[in-house]
RNA sequence: UGGGCGGUCGCCAAGCGGUAAGGCCCCGGACUUUGGAUCCGGUAUCGAAGGUUCGAAUCCUUCCCGCCCAGCCA
């Protein structure tokens, strides 16, 4: 159940009006059109949810179409990851998996059609010359000297471009529109370029490839897309797409632009994500710190949380940056209801209960998920020697610190109330190495006399029964909400968080976690949500921290430190 | 200085002439064997200035600010 947080958005309004006026015979057909030149990220998820979501909502269809018009940058590795990611998010394009390259023959025919109508011409200008002739934002461009070639000559040259008679970049096919247009996209844009590259689908069949601008609108048209939803930067291109569609006189989809997603504490551009991977700032596209769907998935995010997030952030035309806290909130909300709870100690501190019998072991009952009684209970062993988290003990407790400190009492979750009697320190380092406590036998959880209250409850694990694990408590990839907020001369890389990856090797988990397999998600009580990483192997458990729990104490302490 | 698009609470975002939804964050408080969860309560006059109107965030005018466009990338 996804609550309807945003009752509407401007795209839904448009579609509803179109439906009312029976614009496309009541049909709603969208598409998600990625270029297979990188991994999908959370920003793409917004587009995927929008396109597939709208189609589902209005009883329509959504295609998956790869915009593969530039073989020099594309690769099958990417098409496979994209397929997997869309599927993982929970969407199904059935048999409608298309490729712009499926339409290369048709696009070629369209180009010939425009040449015949004297609306396109073969231009011999070099890339540099084209730029010079284009003019500037404030000055009109100049006509190419090749603009007036005859239809016959254009037909012949275009044919020969296709036949591979000319070297890379020697000529282009251009639309004959208006070199003085205030919209630079209308200044005789390139439709075809010579690119002697082997294509991941069409192999060496072609040595000329259509530009995105010449392929996209027509691809939508061919597929009968009614609502062609894209991001803001293509607004200026719409007049061009309209021009092609009108000159070709083919089905005219309606393009609607929305603002792409930006998130605090991360970067979301393909260029930068590629740089993070290639420069080794992260372990790969699926590094759990990456905002890629592959990374987020490995981190432990659920598709439900992401879909819900995409619904809540809404869709509009205003450039905006969503607080990552919103994403984290959606995740916690989902996991709170579903994740089984366990106890885990990340930074172990030995605790000995002096008045607890040496060899005694009790099996204590614990609730698997207080939000869902149906998830049942489990047994946890309790004994004389335990581990608690170092965070939960302070020799010199600050104000408001309710946990363990010399002379103070806390409840051990599902067990007894204990009192700290003594602190043992390492002779050399002076570091606290062990805590000696006493327990109150009358306070066992669930027992009749257990109603005594203490300020805090902490988690623990029985030393001899616990199992070891490695835990990676990830933090944001960047130090600042806006990675571009840098000193003069520095770039976004200078804001990378050096502590985004931490590895804790000697964590202790309750024994019920033995045998956990990669992908398993759970909550470590009081700490956060975690999931088993694929790095896990026989005898070596590895957990990723997906997100922490909300932590008021951390805020209080931070406030105290500031003064 | 050309063209396109935007500017409603700290962050997202509804609203389309009838007197500012919701979510996140934040701050109180209740409850609590997770300082979790849950539950209550609190926080904007709509970029600015004029104008039209009984009435404007919504219409008009002018101005200010931000983003995008000069790839044979998408």
PDB file of C-alpha atoms (C1' of nucleotides) in Angstrom, chain A residues 8 69 125-127 131 134 137 169 184 193 212 235-237 312-313 315 318 321 326 336 341 370-371 400 402-403 411 413-414 445-446 453 523 526 550 552 555, chain B residues 1-16 21-27 32-38 66-74:
ATOM      1  CA  UNK A   8      -1.607  14.841  -8.590  1.00  0.00           C
ATOM      2  CA  UNK A  69      22.494   5.587 -31.479  1.00  0.00           C
ATOM      3  CA  UNK A 125      31.849  21.207 -43.354  1.00  0.00           C
ATOM      4  CA  UNK A 126      34.111  19.848 -40.604  1.00  0.00           C
ATOM      5  CA  UNK A 127      32.956  19.756 -37.017  1.00  0.00           C
ATOM      6  CA  UNK A 131      30.507  25.262 -35.015  1.00  0.00           C
ATOM      7  CA  UNK A 134      26.364  28.009 -36.203  1.00  0.00           C
ATOM      8  CA  UNK A 137      23.601  32.710 -28.611  1.00  0.00           C
ATOM      9  CA  UNK A 169      33.475  12.702 -39.920  1.00  0.00           C
ATOM     10  CA  UNK A 184      20.280  26.864 -31.780  1.00  0.00           C
ATOM     11  CA  UNK A 193      27.192  11.336 -38.959  1.00  0.00           C
ATOM     12  CA  UNK A 212      19.793  11.227 -30.915  1.00  0.00           C
ATOM     13  CA  UNK A 235      12.639  21.357 -23.881  1.00  0.00           C
ATOM     14  CA  UNK A 236      14.641  23.306 -26.458  1.00  0.00           C
ATOM     15  CA  UNK A 237      14.710  20.260 -28.679  1.00  0.00           C
ATOM     16  CA  UNK A 312       6.484  11.129  -2.583  1.00  0.00           C
ATOM     17  CA  UNK A 313       8.979  13.489  -4.134  1.00  0.00           C
ATOM     18  CA  UNK A 315       7.048  15.517 -10.358  1.00  0.00           C
ATOM     19  CA  UNK A 318      11.284  23.198 -10.959  1.00  0.00           C
ATOM     20  CA  UNK A 321      17.393  18.839  -4.720  1.00  0.00           C
ATOM     21  CA  UNK A 326      13.556  11.655   2.550  1.00  0.00           C
ATOM     22  CA  UNK A 336      10.527  -1.189  10.144  1.00  0.00           C
ATOM     23  CA  UNK A 341      15.330  -7.884  14.646  1.00  0.00           C
ATOM     24  CA  UNK A 370       7.423  -5.784  17.528  1.00  0.00           C
ATOM     25  CA  UNK A 371       5.625  -4.308  14.519  1.00  0.00           C
ATOM     26  CA  UNK A 400      21.386  13.061  29.390  1.00  0.00           C
ATOM     27  CA  UNK A 402      21.110   7.161  30.189  1.00  0.00           C
ATOM     28  CA  UNK A 403      23.230   4.140  29.428  1.00  0.00           C
ATOM     29  CA  UNK A 411      18.332  -3.093  31.322  1.00  0.00           C
ATOM     30  CA  UNK A 413      17.216  -6.181  26.370  1.00  0.00           C
ATOM     31  CA  UNK A 414      15.148  -9.319  26.968  1.00  0.00           C
ATOM     32  CA  UNK A 445      12.221  -9.969  31.225  1.00  0.00           C
ATOM     33  CA  UNK A 446       8.696 -11.233  31.426  1.00  0.00           C
ATOM     34  CA  UNK A 453      12.028   0.689  35.377  1.00  0.00           C
ATOM     35  CA  UNK A 523      17.546  -4.725  11.996  1.00  0.00           C
ATOM     36  CA  UNK A 526      19.148   0.143  18.358  1.00  0.00           C
ATOM     37  CA  UNK A 550      16.799   7.598  14.005  1.00  0.00           C
ATOM     38  CA  UNK A 552      18.001  11.372  19.112  1.00  0.00           C
ATOM     39  CA  UNK A 555      21.730  14.713  18.107  1.00  0.00           C
TER      40      UNK A 555
ATOM     41  C1'   U B   1      22.467  41.726 -24.747  1.00  0.00           C
ATOM     42  C1'   G B   2      19.218  35.736 -28.199  1.00  0.00           C
ATOM     43  C1'   G B   3      15.889  31.655 -27.097  1.00  0.00           C
ATOM     44  C1'   G B   4      13.520  28.121 -23.667  1.00  0.00           C
ATOM     45  C1'   C B   5      11.919  26.987 -18.660  1.00  0.00           C
ATOM     46  C1'   G B   6      11.309  27.968 -13.627  1.00  0.00           C
ATOM     47  C1'   G B   7      10.783  30.982  -8.660  1.00  0.00           C
ATOM     48  C1'   U B   8       4.648  28.680  -2.803  1.00  0.00           C
ATOM     49  C1'   C B   9       7.515  26.739   4.735  1.00  0.00           C
ATOM     50  C1'   G B  10      14.817  24.723   5.997  1.00  0.00           C
ATOM     51  C1'   C B  11      13.962  20.414   1.732  1.00  0.00           C
ATOM     52  C1'   C B  12      10.250  18.287  -1.771  1.00  0.00           C
ATOM     53  C1'   A B  13       5.240  19.696  -3.360  1.00  0.00           C
ATOM     54  C1'   A B  14      -0.451  20.620  -4.026  1.00  0.00           C
ATOM     55  C1'   G B  15      -3.081  24.887  -5.526  1.00  0.00           C
ATOM     56  C1'   C B  16      -5.589  27.023 -11.948  1.00  0.00           C
ATOM     57  C1'   A B  21      -3.031  20.403   1.210  1.00  0.00           C
ATOM     58  C1'   G B  22       0.465  16.799   2.312  1.00  0.00           C
ATOM     59  C1'   G B  23       5.378  14.512   3.052  1.00  0.00           C
ATOM     60  C1'   C B  24      10.588  15.076   4.869  1.00  0.00           C
ATOM     61  C1'   C B  25      13.450  17.814   8.358  1.00  0.00           C
ATOM     62  C1'   C B  26      13.108  20.529  12.932  1.00  0.00           C
ATOM     63  C1'   C B  27      10.944  21.793  17.941  1.00  0.00           C
ATOM     64  C1'   U B  32       7.879   2.816  25.248  1.00  0.00           C
ATOM     65  C1'   U B  33      12.255  -3.555  28.024  1.00  0.00           C
ATOM     66  C1'   U B  34      14.963  -0.640  20.602  1.00  0.00           C
ATOM     67  C1'   G B  35      16.827   7.327  23.299  1.00  0.00           C
ATOM     68  C1'   G B  36      13.410   2.630  17.469  1.00  0.00           C
ATOM     69  C1'   A B  37       8.267   2.478  16.230  1.00  0.00           C
ATOM     70  C1'   U B  38       3.608   4.832  17.343  1.00  0.00           C
ATOM     71  C1'   G B  66      17.930  30.617 -10.850  1.00  0.00           C
ATOM     72  C1'   C B  67      18.469  26.626 -14.496  1.00  0.00           C
ATOM     73  C1'   C B  68      19.172  24.930 -19.737  1.00  0.00           C
ATOM     74  C1'   C B  69      21.011  25.703 -25.021  1.00  0.00           C
ATOM     75  C1'   A B  70      26.685  27.460 -29.221  1.00  0.00           C
ATOM     76  C1'   G B  71      28.520  17.914 -29.201  1.00  0.00           C
ATOM     77  C1'   C B  72      29.011  15.033 -35.945  1.00  0.00           C
ATOM     78  C1'   C B  73      26.740  13.122 -26.684  1.00  0.00           C
ATOM     79  C1'   A B  74      22.184  11.665 -24.897  1.00  0.00           C
TER      80        A B  74
END
